[in-house]
mmCIF file of C-alpha atoms and ligand atoms in Angstrom:
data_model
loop_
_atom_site.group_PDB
_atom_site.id
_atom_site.type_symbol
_atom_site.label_atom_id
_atom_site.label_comp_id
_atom_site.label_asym_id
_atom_site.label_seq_id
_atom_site.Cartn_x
_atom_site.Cartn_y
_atom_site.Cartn_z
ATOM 1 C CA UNK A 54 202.925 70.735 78.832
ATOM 2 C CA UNK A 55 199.286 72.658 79.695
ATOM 3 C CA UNK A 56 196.860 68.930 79.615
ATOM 4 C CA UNK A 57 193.821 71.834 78.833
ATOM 5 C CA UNK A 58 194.123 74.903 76.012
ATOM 6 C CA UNK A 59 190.659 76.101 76.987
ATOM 7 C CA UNK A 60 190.005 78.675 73.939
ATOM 8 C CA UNK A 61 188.273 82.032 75.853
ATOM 9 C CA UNK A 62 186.579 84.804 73.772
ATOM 10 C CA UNK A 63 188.571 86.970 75.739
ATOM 11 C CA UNK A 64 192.470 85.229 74.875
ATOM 12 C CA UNK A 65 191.333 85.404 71.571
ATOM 13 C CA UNK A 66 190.974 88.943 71.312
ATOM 14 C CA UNK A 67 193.918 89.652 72.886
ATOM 15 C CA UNK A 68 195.699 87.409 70.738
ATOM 16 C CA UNK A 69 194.388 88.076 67.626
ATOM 17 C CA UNK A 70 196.561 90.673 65.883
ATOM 18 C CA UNK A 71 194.310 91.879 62.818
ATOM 19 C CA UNK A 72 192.884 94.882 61.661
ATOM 20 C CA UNK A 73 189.330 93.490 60.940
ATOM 21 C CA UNK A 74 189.012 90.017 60.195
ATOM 22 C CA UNK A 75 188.153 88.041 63.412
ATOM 23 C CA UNK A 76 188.231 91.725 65.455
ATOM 24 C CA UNK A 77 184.337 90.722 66.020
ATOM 25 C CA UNK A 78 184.539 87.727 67.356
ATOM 26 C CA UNK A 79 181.599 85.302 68.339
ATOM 27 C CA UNK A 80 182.753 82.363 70.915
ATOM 28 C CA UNK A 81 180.465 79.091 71.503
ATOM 29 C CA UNK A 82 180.625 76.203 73.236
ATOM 30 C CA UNK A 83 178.772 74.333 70.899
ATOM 31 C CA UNK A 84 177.406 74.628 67.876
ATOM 32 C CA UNK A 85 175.678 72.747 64.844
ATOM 33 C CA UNK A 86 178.649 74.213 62.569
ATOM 34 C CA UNK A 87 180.450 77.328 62.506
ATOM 35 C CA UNK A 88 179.694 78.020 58.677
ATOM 36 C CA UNK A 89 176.226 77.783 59.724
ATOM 37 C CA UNK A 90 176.065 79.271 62.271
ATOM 38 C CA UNK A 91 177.771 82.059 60.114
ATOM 39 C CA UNK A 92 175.160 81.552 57.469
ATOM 40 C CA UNK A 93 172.611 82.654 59.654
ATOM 41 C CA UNK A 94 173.849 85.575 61.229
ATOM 42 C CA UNK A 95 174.844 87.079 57.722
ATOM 43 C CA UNK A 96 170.848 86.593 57.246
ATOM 44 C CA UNK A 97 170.411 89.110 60.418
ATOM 45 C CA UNK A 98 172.981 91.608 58.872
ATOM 46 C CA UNK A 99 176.440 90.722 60.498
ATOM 47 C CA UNK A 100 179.179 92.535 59.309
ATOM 48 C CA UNK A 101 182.186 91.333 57.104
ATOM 49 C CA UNK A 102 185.083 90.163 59.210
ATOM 50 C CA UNK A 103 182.852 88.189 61.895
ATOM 51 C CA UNK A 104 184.066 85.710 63.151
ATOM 52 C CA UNK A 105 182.655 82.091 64.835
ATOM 53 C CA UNK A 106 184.788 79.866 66.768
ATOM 54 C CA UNK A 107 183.259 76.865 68.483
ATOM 55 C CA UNK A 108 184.919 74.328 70.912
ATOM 56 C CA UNK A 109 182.569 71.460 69.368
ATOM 57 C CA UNK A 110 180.520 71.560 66.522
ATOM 58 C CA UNK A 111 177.709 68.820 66.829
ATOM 59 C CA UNK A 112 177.487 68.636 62.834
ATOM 60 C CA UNK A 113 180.522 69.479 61.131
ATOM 61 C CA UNK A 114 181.062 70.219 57.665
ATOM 62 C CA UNK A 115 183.106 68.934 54.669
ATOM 63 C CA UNK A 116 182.400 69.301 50.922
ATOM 64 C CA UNK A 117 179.668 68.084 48.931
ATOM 65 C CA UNK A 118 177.285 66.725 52.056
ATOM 66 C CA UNK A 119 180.173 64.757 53.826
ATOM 67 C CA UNK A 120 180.947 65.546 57.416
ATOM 68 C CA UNK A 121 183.924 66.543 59.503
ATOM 69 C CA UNK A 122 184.984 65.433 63.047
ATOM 70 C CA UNK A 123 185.190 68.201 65.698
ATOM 71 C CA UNK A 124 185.057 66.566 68.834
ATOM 72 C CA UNK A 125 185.414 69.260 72.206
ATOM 73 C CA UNK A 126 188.151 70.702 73.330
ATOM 74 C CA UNK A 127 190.800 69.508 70.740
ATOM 75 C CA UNK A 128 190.849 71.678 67.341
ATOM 76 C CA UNK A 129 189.796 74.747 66.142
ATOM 77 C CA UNK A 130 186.555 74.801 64.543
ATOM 78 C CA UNK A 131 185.994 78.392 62.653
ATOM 79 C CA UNK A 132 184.321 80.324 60.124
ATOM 80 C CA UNK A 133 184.656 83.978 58.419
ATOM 81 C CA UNK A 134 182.196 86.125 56.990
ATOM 82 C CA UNK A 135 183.641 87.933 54.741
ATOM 83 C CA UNK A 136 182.053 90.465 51.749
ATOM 84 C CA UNK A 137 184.533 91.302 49.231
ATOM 85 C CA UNK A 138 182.237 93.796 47.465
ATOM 86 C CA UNK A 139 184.934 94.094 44.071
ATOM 87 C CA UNK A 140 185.202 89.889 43.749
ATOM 88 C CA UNK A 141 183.226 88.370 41.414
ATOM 89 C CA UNK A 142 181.553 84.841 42.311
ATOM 90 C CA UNK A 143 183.047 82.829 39.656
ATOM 91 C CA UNK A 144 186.409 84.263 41.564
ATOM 92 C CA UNK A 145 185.325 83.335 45.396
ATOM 93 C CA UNK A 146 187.152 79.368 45.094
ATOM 94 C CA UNK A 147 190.356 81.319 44.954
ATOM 95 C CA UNK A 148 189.455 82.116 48.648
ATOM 96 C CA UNK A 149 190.179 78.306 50.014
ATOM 97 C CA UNK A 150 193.570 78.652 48.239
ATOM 98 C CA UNK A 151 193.922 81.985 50.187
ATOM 99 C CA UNK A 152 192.707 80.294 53.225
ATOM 100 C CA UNK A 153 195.088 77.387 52.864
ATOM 101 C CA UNK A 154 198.403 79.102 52.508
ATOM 102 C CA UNK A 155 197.573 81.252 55.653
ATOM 103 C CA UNK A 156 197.094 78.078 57.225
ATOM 104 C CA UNK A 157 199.850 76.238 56.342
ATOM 105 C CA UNK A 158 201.839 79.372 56.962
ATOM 106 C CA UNK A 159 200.396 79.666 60.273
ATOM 107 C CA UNK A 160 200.999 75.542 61.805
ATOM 108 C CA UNK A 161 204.991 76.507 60.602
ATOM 109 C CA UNK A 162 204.963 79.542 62.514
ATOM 110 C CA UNK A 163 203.458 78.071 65.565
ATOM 111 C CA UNK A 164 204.643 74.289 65.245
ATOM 112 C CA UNK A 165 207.506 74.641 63.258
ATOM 113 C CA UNK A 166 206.036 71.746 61.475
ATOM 114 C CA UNK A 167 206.167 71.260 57.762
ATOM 115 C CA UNK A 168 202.982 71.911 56.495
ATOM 116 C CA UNK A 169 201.993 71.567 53.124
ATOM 117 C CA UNK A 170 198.462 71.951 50.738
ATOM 118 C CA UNK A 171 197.030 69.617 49.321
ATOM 119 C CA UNK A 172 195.074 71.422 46.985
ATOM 120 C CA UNK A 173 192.465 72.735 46.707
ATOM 121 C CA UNK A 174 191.410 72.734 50.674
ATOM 122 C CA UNK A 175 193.597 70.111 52.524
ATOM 123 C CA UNK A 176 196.499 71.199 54.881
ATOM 124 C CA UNK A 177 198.830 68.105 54.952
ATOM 125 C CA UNK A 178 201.169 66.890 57.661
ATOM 126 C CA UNK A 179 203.638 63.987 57.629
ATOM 127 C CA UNK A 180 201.132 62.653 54.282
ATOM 128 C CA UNK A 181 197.952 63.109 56.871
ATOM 129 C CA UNK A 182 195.477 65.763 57.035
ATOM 130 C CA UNK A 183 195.335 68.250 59.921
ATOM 131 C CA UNK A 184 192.925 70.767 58.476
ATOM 132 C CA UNK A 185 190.056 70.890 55.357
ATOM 133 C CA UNK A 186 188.432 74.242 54.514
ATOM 134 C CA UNK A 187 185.277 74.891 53.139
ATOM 135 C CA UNK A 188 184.177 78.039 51.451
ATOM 136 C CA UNK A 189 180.173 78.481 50.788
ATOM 137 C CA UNK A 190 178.856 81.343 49.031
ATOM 138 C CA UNK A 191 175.761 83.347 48.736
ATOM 139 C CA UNK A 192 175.199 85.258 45.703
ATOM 140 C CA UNK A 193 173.177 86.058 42.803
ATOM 141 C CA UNK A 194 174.655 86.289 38.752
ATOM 142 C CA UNK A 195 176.923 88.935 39.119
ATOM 143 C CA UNK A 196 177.350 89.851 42.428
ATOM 144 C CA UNK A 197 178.394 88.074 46.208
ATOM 145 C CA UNK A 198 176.339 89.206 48.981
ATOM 146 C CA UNK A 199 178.709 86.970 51.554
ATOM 147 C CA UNK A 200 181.518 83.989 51.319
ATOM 148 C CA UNK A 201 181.777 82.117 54.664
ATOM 149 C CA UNK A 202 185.214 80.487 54.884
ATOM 150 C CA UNK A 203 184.888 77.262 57.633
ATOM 151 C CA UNK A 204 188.309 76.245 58.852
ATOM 152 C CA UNK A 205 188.424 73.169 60.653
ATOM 153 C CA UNK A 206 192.415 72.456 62.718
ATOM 154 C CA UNK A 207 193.146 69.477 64.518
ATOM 155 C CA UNK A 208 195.252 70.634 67.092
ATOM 156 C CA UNK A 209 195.226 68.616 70.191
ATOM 157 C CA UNK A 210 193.498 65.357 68.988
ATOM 158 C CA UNK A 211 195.204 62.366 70.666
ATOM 159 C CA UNK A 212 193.195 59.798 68.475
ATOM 160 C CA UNK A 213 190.060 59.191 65.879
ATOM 161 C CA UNK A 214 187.357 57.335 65.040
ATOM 162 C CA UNK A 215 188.194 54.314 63.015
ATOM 163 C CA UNK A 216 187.085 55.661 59.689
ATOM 164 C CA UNK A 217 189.286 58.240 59.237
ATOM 165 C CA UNK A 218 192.407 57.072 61.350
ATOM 166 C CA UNK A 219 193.911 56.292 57.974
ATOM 167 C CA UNK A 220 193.807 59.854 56.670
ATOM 168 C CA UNK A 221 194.110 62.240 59.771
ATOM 169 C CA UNK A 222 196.237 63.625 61.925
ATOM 170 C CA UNK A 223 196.757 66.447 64.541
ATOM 171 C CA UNK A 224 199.564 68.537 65.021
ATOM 172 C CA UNK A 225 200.194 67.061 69.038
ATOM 173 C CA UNK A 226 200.190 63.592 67.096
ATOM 174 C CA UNK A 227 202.995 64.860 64.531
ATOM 175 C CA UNK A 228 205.122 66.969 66.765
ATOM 176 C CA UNK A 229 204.474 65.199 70.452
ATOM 177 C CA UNK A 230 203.665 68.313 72.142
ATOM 178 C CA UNK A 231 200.559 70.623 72.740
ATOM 179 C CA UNK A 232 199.959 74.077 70.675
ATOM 180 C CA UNK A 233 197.644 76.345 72.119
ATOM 181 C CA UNK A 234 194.763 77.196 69.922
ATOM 182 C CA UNK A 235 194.082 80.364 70.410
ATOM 183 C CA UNK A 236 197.506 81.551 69.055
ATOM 184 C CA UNK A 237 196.989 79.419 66.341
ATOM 185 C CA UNK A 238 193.758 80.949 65.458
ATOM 186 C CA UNK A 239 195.294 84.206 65.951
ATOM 187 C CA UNK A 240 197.920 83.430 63.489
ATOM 188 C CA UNK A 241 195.703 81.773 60.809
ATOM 189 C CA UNK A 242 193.782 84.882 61.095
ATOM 190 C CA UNK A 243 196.624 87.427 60.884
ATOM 191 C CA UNK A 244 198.228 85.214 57.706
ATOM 192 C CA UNK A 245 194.824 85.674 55.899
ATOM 193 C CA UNK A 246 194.252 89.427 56.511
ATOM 194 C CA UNK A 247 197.511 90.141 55.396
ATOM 195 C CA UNK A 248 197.029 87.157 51.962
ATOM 196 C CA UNK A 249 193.611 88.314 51.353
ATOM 197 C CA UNK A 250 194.697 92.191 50.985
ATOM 198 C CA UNK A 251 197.349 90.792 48.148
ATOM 199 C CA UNK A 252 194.636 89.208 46.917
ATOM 200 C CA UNK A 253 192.232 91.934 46.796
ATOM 201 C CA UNK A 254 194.777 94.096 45.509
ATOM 202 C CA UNK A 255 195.319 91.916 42.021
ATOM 203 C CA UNK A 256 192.166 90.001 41.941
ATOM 204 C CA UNK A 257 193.509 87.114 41.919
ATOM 205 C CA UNK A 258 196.664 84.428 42.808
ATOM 206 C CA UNK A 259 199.347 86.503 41.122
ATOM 207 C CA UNK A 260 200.797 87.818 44.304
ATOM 208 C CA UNK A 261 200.300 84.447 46.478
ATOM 209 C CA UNK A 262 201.791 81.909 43.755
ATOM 210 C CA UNK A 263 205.023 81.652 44.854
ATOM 211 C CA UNK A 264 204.988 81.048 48.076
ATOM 212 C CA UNK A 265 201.458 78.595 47.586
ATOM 213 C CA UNK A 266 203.240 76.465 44.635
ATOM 214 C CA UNK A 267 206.320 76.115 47.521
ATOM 215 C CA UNK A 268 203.653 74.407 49.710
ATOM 216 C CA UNK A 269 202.371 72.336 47.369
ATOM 217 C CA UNK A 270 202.336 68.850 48.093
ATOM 218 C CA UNK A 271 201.201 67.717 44.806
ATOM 219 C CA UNK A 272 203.922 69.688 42.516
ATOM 220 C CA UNK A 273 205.602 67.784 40.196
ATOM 221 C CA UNK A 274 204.216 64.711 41.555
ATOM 222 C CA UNK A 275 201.598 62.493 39.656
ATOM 223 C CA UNK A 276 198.150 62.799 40.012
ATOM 224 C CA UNK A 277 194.819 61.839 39.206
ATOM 225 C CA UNK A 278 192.011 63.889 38.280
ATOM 226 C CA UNK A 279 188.752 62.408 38.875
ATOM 227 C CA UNK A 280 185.352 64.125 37.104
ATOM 228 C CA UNK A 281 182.024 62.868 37.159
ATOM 229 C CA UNK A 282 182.936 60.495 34.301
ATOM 230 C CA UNK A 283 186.756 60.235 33.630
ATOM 231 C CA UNK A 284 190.183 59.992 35.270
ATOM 232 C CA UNK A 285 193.106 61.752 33.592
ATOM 233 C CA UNK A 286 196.197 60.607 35.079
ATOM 234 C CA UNK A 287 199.403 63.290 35.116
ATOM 235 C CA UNK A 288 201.722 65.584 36.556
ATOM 236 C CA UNK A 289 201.020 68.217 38.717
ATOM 237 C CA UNK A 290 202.748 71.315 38.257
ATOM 238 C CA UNK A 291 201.314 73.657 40.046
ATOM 239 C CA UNK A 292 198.792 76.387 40.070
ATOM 240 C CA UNK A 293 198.138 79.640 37.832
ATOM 241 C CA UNK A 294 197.247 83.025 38.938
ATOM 242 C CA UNK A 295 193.548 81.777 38.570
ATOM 243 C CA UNK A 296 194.021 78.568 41.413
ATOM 244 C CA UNK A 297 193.332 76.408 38.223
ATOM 245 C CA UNK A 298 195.721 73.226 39.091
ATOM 246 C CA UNK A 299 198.214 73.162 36.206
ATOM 247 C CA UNK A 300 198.332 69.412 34.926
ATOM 248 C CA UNK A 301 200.766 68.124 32.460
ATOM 249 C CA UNK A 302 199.845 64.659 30.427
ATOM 250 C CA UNK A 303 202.403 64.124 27.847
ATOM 251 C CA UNK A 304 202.479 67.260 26.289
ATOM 252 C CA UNK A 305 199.261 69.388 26.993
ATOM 253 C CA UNK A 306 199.090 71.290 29.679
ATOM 254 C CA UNK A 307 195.255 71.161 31.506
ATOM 255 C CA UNK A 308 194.057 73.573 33.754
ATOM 256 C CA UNK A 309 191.695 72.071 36.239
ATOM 257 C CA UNK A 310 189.130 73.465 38.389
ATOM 258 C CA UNK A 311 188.589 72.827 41.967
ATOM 259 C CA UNK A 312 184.709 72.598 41.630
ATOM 260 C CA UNK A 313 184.845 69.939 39.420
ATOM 261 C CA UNK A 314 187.308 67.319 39.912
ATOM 262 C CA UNK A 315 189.152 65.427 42.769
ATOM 263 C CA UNK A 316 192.928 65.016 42.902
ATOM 264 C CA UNK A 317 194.206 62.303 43.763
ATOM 265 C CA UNK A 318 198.173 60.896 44.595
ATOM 266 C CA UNK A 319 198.278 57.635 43.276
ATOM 267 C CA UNK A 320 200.363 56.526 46.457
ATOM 268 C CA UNK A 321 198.361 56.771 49.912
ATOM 269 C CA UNK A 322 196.201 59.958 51.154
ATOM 270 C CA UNK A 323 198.718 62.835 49.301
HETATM 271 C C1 LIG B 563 186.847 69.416 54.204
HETATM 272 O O1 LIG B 563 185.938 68.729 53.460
HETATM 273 O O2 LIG B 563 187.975 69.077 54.412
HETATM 274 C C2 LIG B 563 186.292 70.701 54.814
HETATM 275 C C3 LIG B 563 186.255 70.652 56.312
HETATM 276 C C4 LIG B 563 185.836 71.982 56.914
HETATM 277 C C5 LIG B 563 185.624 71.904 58.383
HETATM 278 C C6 LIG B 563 185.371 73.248 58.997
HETATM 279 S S1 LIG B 563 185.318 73.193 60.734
HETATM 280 C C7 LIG B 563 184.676 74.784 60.812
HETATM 281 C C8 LIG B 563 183.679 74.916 59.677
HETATM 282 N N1 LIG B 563 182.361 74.478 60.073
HETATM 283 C C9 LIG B 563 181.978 73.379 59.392
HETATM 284 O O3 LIG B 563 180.879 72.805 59.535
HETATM 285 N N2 LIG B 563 182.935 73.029 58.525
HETATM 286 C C10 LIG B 563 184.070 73.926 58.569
HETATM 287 P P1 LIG B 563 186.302 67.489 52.557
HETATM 288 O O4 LIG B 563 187.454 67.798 51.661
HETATM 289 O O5 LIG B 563 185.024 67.110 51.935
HETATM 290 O O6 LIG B 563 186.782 66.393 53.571
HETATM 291 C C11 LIG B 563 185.881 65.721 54.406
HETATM 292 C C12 LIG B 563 186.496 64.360 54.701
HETATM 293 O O7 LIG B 563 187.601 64.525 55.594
HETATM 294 C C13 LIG B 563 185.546 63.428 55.439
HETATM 295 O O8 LIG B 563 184.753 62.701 54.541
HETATM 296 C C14 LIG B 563 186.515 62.511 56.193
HETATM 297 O O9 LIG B 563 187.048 61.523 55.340
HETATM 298 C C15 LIG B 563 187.666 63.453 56.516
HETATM 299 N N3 LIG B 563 187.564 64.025 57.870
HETATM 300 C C16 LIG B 563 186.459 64.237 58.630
HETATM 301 N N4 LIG B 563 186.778 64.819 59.794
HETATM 302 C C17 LIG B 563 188.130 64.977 59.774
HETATM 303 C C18 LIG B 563 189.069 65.523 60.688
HETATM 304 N N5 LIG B 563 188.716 66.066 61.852
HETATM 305 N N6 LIG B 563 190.367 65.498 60.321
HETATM 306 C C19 LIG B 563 190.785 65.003 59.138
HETATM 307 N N7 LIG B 563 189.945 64.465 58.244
HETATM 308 C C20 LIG B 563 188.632 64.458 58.553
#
C-alpha cells in the first residue's frame, strides 16, 4: 500500500477521461475553498467546465454557513464551474442529486464499496458520511450566469476531530486500504459528464431516477422532515423526476424540497 497519493495537476489530466468537464484543470496546494476559489475566477471570465482541486482548503465549506474538514493530503477537495445556458435556476438543486449519484457511482467503481445517498448531498458509507456536496449559484430571475458544484471526498483520512467522529468516515477507514485520489477524481468527473448530458438532455431527473432511487439510503425507510417550524415524520419513498423527496405519511404523498427542509433517520446519522 502507497503511505502518500500525492494528487499532481499533471496525473490528473492524464487520468481524467472527459470531454470537457475538469479538461481545464486548476491544481493548488492550498486554498481558502475550492467553491471560492471558483467563485472568483468565474468573476474574471473562466470558462464552463473549470475545474479546482486543492490538497487543503484552509476554510471549507458546508451548507448554510457551517464548515467542512479538509485537512492536507487526505481527500479530495473540488469544485466545477459549470454554465448550463438552457437550465433554469429554480432547476440548478437538481445538480447535487446529479453530483451525488456520480459520486456514489464513482467510490463503487474504485472501492468496490457500497455507497449510498443520503439525500439531498450526503454520500453514505457503512451509516457514515464520506462526502457532502455543495452547489452555489449565481444568477439573476430568469437566467444562471454560473453553478459551482464543491465536492468534498474523504479518501485517505485515518481519523477526525472529536466533533464529527460520530458522523464521518473515509473510504481507507471502511475498506482498510488506500485509493488513490486522482483516479477517484477522474472517475467522479467522468460519472458526471456522462449524468449531466442525461440530464441536460430531459431537463431534469427522468433519465437518472432509477439508478439514484437504487442508491438511496433513505427509501422506504422512515424519516423526518425538519422546516423552520415543524417536523413531519414518514416514509421515504424516493425521489421524482424533479429531485423533490417523495414522502408518504399515512396516505398523502408530500413532495419535499431540498432547500427547505432537513431529513432526518430517526436511528443514528442515516
Ligand atoms: C456538506 O455540507 O456536506 C457540503 C460539503 C462540501 C465540501 C466541499 S469540499 C470542496 C468544496 N469547497 C468547499 O468549501 N466546500 C466544498 P453540510 O451538509 O452542511 O454538512 C456539513 C457538516 O458535515 C458539518 O457541520 C459537520 O458536521 C460535517 N463535516 C464537516 N467536515 C466533514 C468531513 N470532512 N467529513 C464528514 N463530515 C464532515
Amino acid at each position: 500500500m502507497k503511505q502518500e497519493d500525492f494528487i499532481t495537476a499533471e496525473v490528473l489530466k492524464e487520468q481524467m477521461r472527459t470531454r470537457i468537464l475538469g479538461q481545464n484543470i486548476h491544481y493548488v496546494e492550498e486554498i481558502d475553498s475550492t467553491n471560492v476559489e471558483v467563485k472568483r475566477q468565474a468573476a474574471n471570465g473562466a470558462d464552463h467546465g473549470l475545474l479546482v482541486i486543492a490538497e487543503q482548503q484552509t476554510m471549507g465549506k458546508g451548507r448554510r454557513g457551517r464548515s467542512w474538514n479538509s485537512p492536507k493530503g487526505t481527500g479530495i477537495w473540488m469544485s466545477l464551474l459549470l454554465k448550463p445556458g438552457q437550465l433554469r435556476p429554480e432547476n440548478a438543486s437538481m445538480l447535487t442529486l446529479v453530483t451525488a449519484l456520480s459520486v456514489a457511482d464513482a467510490i463503487r467503481e474504485v472501492t468496490g464499496l457500497e455507497a449510498w445517498i443520503k439525500w439531498p448531498n450526503d454520500i453514505v458509507v457503512n451509516g457514515k458520511k464520506v462526502c457532502g456536496i455543495l452547489t452555489e449559484m449565481s444568477s439573476e430571475a430568469n437566467r444562471i450566469h454560473y453553478i459551482v458544484i464543491g465536492i468534498g471526498i474523504n479518501v485517505n483520512t485515518k481519523e477526525f476531530p472529536e466533533e464529527i467522529s460520530e458522523i464521518a468516515t473515509s473510504l481507507l477507514i471502511e475498506k482498510g486500504t488506500a485509493a488513490s485520489r486522482s483516479l477517484l477524481a477522474a472517475k467522479v468527473m467522468e460519472q458526471l459528464e456522462a449524468n449531466y448530458e442525461l440530464f441536460l438532455q430531459s431537463g431534469d431527473l427522468a433519465y437518472l431516477l432509477k439508478p439514484y432511487n437504487e442508491k438511496l439510503i433513505n427509501c422506504n425507510k422512515q424519516v423526518k422532515v425538519v422546516g423552520s417550524n415543524e417536523e413531519i415524520t414518514g416514509t421515504a419513498k424516493g425521489i421524482n423526476e424533479k429531485g423533490e423527496l417523495l414522502v408518504q405519511i399515512e396516505d398523502r404523498l408530500l413532495e419535499v424540497c431540498s432547500g427547505e427542509v432537513s431529513v432526518r433517520g430517526l436511528y443514528g446519522y442515516v
